[in-house]
Coordinates of C-alpha atoms in Angstrom, one line a residue:
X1312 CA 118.5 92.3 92.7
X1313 CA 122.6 92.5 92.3
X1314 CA 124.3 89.3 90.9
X1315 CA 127.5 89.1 89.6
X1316 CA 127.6 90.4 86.2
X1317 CA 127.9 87.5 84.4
X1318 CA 124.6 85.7 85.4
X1319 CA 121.6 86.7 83.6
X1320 CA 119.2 89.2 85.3
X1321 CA 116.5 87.4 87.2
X1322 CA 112.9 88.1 86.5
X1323 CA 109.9 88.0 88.9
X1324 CA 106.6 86.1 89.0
X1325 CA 103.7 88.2 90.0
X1326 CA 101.9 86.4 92.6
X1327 CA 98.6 86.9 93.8
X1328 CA 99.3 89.6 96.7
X1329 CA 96.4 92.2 98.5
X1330 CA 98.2 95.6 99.0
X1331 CA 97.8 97.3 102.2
X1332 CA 96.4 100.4 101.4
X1333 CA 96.5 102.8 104.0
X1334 CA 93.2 105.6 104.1
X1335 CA 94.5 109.1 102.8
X1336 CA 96.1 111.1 105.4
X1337 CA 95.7 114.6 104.5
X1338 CA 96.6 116.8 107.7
X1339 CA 99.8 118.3 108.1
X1340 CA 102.3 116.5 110.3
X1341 CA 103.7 117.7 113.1
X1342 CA 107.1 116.9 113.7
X1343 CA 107.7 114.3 116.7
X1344 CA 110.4 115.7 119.2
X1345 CA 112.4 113.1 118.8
X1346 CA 112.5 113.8 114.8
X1347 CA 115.0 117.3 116.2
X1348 CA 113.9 118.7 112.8
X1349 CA 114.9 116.0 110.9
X1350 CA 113.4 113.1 108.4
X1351 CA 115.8 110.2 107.8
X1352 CA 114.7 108.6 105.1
X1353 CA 116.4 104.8 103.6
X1354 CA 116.2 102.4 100.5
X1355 CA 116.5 99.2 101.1
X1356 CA 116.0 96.0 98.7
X1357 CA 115.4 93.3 100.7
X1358 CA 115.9 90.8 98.5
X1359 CA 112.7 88.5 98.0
X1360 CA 111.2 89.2 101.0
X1361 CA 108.4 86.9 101.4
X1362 CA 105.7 86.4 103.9
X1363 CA 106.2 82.6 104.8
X1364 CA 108.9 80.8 106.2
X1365 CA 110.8 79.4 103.6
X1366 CA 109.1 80.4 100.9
X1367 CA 110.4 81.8 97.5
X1368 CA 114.0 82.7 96.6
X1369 CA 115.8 83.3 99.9
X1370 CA 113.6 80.3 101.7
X1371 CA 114.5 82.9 105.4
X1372 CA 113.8 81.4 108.4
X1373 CA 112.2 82.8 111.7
X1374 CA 115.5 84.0 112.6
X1375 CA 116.8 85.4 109.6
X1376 CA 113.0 87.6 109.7
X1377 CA 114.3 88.6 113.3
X1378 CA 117.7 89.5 112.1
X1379 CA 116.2 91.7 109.1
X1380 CA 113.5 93.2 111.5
X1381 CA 116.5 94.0 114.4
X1382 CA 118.4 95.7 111.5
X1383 CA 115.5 98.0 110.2
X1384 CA 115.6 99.0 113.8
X1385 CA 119.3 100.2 113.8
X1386 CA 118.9 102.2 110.7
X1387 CA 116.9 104.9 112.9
X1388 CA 114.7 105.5 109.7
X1389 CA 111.4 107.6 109.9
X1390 CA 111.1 106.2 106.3
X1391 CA 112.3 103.1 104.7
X1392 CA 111.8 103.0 100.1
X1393 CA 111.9 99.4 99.8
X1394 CA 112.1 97.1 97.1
X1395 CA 111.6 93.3 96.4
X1396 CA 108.6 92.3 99.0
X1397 CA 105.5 90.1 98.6
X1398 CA 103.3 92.6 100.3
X1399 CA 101.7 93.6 103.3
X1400 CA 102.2 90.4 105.2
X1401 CA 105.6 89.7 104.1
X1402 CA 106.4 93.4 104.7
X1403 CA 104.9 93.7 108.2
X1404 CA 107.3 90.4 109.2
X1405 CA 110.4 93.3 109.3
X1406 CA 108.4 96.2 110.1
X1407 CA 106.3 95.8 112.7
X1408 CA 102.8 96.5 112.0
X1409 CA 102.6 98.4 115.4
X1410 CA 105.0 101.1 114.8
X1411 CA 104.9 101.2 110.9
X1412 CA 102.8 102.1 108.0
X1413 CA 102.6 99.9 104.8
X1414 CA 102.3 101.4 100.9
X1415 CA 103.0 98.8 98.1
X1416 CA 102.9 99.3 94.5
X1417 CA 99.6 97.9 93.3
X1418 CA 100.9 96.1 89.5
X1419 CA 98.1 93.9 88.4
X1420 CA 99.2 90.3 89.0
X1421 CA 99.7 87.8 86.2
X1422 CA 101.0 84.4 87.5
X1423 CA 103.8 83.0 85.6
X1424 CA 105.2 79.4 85.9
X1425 CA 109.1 81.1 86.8
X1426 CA 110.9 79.5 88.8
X1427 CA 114.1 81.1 91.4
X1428 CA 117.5 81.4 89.4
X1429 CA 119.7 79.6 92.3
X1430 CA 117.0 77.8 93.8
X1431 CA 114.9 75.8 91.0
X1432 CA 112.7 74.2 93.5
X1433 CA 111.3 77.5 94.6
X1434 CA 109.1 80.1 92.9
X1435 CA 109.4 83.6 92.2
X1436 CA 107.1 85.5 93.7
X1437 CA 105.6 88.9 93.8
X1438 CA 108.3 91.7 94.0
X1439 CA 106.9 95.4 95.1
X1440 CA 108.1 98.8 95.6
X1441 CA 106.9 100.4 98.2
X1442 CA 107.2 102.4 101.6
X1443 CA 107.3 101.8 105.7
X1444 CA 106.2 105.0 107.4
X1445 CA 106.4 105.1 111.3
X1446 CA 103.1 105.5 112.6
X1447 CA 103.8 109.1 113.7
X1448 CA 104.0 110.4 110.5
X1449 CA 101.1 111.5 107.9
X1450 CA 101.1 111.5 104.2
X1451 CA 99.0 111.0 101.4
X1452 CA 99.3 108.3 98.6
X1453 CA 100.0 109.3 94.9
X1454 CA 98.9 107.2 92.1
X1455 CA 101.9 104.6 91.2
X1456 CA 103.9 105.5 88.3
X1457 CA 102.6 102.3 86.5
X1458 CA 104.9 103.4 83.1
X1459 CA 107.6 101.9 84.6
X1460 CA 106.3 98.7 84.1
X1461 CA 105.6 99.3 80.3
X1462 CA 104.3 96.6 78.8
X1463 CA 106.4 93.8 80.3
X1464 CA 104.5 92.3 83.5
X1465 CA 107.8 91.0 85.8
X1466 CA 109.0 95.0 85.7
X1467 CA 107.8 97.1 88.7
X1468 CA 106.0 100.1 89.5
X1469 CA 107.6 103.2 91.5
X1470 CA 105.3 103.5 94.8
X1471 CA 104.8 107.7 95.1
X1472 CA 103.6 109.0 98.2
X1473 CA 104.2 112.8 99.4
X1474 CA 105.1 113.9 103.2
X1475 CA 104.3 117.0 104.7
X1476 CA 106.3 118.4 107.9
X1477 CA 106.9 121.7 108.9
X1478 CA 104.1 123.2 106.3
X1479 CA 106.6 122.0 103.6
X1480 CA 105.9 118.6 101.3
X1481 CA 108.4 116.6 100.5
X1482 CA 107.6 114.1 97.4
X1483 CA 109.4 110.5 97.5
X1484 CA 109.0 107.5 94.6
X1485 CA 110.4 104.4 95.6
X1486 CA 111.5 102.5 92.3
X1487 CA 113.5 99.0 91.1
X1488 CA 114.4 99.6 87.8
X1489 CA 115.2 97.0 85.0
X1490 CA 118.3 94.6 86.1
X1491 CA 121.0 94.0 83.7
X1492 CA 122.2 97.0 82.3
X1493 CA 124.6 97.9 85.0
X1494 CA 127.3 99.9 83.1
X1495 CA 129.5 100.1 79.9
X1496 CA 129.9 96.5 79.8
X1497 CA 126.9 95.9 79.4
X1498 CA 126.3 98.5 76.9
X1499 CA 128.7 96.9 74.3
X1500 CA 127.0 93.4 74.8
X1501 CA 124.4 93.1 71.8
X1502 CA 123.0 90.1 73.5
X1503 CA 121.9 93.0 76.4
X1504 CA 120.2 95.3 73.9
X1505 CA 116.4 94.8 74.8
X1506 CA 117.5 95.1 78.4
X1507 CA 119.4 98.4 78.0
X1508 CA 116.4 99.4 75.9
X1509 CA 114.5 98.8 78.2
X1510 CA 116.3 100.8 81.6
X1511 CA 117.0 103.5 79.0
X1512 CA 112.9 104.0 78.6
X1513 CA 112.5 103.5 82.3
X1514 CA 114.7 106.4 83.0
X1515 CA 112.9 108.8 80.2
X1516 CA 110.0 108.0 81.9
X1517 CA 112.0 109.0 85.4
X1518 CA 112.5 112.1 83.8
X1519 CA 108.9 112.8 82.7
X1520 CA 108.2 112.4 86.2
X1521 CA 110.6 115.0 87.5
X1522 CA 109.7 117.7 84.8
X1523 CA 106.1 116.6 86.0
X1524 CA 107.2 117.9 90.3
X1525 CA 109.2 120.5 88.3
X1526 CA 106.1 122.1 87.0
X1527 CA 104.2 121.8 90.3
X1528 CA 107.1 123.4 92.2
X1529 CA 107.1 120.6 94.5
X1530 CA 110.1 119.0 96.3
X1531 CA 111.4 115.6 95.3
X1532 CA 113.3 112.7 96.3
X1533 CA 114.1 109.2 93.8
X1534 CA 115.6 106.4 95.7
X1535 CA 115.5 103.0 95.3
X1536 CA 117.4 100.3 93.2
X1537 CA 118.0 101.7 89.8
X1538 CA 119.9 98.9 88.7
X1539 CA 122.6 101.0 87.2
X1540 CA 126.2 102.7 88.2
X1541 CA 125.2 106.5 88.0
X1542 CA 127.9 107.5 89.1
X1543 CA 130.2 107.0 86.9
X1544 CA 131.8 109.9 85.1
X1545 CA 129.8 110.5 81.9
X1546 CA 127.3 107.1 82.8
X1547 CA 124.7 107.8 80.1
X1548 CA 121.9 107.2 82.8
X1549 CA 122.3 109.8 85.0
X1550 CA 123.4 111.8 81.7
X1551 CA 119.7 111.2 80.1
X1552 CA 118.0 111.9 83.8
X1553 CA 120.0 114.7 84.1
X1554 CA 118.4 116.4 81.3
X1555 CA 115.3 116.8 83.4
X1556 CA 114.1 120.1 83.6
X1557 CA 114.5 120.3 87.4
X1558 CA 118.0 120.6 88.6
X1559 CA 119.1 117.3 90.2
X1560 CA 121.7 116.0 92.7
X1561 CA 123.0 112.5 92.9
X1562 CA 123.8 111.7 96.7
X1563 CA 125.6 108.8 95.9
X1564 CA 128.1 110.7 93.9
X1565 CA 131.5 110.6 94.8
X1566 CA 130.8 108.1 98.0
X1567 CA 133.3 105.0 98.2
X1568 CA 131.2 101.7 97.5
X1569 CA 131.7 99.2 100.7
X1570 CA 128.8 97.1 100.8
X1571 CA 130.2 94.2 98.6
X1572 CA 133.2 93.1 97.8
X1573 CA 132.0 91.7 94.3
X1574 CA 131.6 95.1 93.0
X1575 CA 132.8 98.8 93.0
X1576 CA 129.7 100.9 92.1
X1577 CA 126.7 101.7 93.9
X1578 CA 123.5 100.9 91.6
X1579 CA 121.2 102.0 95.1
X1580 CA 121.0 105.4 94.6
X1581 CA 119.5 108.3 96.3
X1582 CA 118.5 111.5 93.3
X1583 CA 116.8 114.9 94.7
X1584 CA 115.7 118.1 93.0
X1585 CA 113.3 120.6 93.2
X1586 CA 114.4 122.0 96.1
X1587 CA 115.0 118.6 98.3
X1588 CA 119.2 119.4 97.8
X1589 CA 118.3 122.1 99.7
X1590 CA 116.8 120.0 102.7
X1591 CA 119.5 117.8 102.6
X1592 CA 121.1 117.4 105.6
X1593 CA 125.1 117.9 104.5
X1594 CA 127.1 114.8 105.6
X1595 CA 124.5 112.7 106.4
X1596 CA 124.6 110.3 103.8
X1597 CA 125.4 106.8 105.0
X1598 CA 125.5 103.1 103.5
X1599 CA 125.1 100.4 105.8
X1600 CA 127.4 97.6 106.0
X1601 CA 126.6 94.1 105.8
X1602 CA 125.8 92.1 108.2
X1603 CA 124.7 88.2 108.2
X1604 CA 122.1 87.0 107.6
X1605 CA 121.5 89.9 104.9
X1606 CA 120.1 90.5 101.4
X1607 CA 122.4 90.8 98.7
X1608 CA 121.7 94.6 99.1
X1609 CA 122.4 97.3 101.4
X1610 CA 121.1 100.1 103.3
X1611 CA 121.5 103.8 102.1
X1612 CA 120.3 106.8 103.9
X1613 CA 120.4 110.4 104.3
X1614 CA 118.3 112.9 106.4
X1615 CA 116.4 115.8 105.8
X1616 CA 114.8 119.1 107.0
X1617 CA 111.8 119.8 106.3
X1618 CA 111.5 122.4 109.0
X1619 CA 111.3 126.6 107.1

């Protein structure tokens, strides 16, 4: 979750939250007319989406769960990464439950007495990864990549699922990585060392992950909230992901930044690799601008062919 840089990074409280775990679609897809050949796929964090009204850090009302659930809409997504919801329920309140399919990351809880950082009277609650699907499109579930979460319960999990259109997969991990370790100001701060630390592992553990789709010879997209300016000339982040043995490409790169005036970076970020640059559709990155009411995040996209 972005804050200005001079707050302390919030934390979550795991709450007590059933996954919606879809049954293991294993057929190939094939690709809706009105897809044209194309996947577009988004990240999103929604920013303590919770599945009651007023509830948790944001407190939204009915309307503001309209507003989100209009704009989800108006992205024209076939896929949405999303970070920062509940689960299920609280999901299902954006996507509708009759058009989209539900994956959450599946961390063990562990309640913790935490209270929201601008909103004392609330708690924090459960904050997932995960995936909306539309309905007309198949996939199988991978196994989380729980290392993420190392040994310190408020971090998350990536949610990994794996598409197939067009006889070709495509594999997609939807992650939030540690907050608070945004760029070289932070770096220099001794008082953000654990936190660094800690992204710094997260990011090996990225990288593990691609050398592991490397090996396989399978396709890959990363996107999510990685908490971290990528990319910045030299940014030691994408430096150390880089160093995967799969070629990667960073579509944020180069992009002007125009979703918040606070800041100039994006820390959203959309990575692909092992042949996924080469589905990229050129040009058809987007961010979405803001829009009120809205989280403190917003939308990125891009599409894809997954067509031979």
């Amino acid at each position: 979750m972005r804050k200005l840089f001079a707050k302390e990074t919030k934390e979550t409280m795991i709450r007590s939250a059933r996954p919606f775990v879809m049954a293991l679609m294993v057929a190939p897809i094939a690709v809706p007319e009105g897809f044209a050949g194309e996947l577009h796929i988004a990240a999103w964090n929604l920013e303590h989406l919770d599945d009651t009204d007023g509830d948790g850090c944001v407190g939204r009302k009915i309307s503001d769960y309209a507003a989100l659930a209009q704009r989800v809409e108006e992205l024209g997504a076939d896929i949405v990464a999303f970070q920062e919801v509940e689960n299920a329920a609280a999901a299902h309140r954006v996507f509708t439950a009759s058009r989209w399919q539900i994956e959450m990351s599946e961390r063990p809880t562990k309640p913790q007495n935490r209270t929201c950082w601008d909103r004392p009277e609330a708690q924090l609650g459960h904050l997932a990864t995960g995936f909306a699907v539309r309905r007309d499109i198949a996939y199988r579930r991978n196994s989380d990549l729980k290392v993420l979460g190392g040994d310190d319960a408020f971090q998350r999990w990536g949610t990994d699922i794996t598409i197939t259109a067009g006889g070709r997969d495509l594999r997609l991990l939807s992650v939030h990585l540690k907050s608070g370790c945004w760029g070289d100001a932070q770096d220099r701060d001794e008082k953000r060392r654990v936190t660094c630390a800690t992204l710094r592992s997260q990011i090996e553990h990225l990288k593990a992950w691609v050398d592991a789709r490397h090996t396989e010879g399978t396709a890959f997209v990363i996107l999510g909230d990685f908490n971290r300016r990528l990319a910045l000339p030299g940014d030691w982040g994408w430096l150390l992901l880089s160093q995967a043995s799969a070629p990667l490409h960073l579509v944020t790169a180069g992009v002007p930044f125009d979703c918040d005036p606070r800041f100039s970076e994006f820390i959203d970020h959309i990575a692909v690799g092992g042949g996924a640059e080469t589905m990229l559709v050129e040009g058809s990155f987007r961010e979405w601008p803001r829009r009120e009411p809205h989280p403190d995040h917003c939308a990125i996209s891009a599409a894809f062919r997954l067509d031979p």
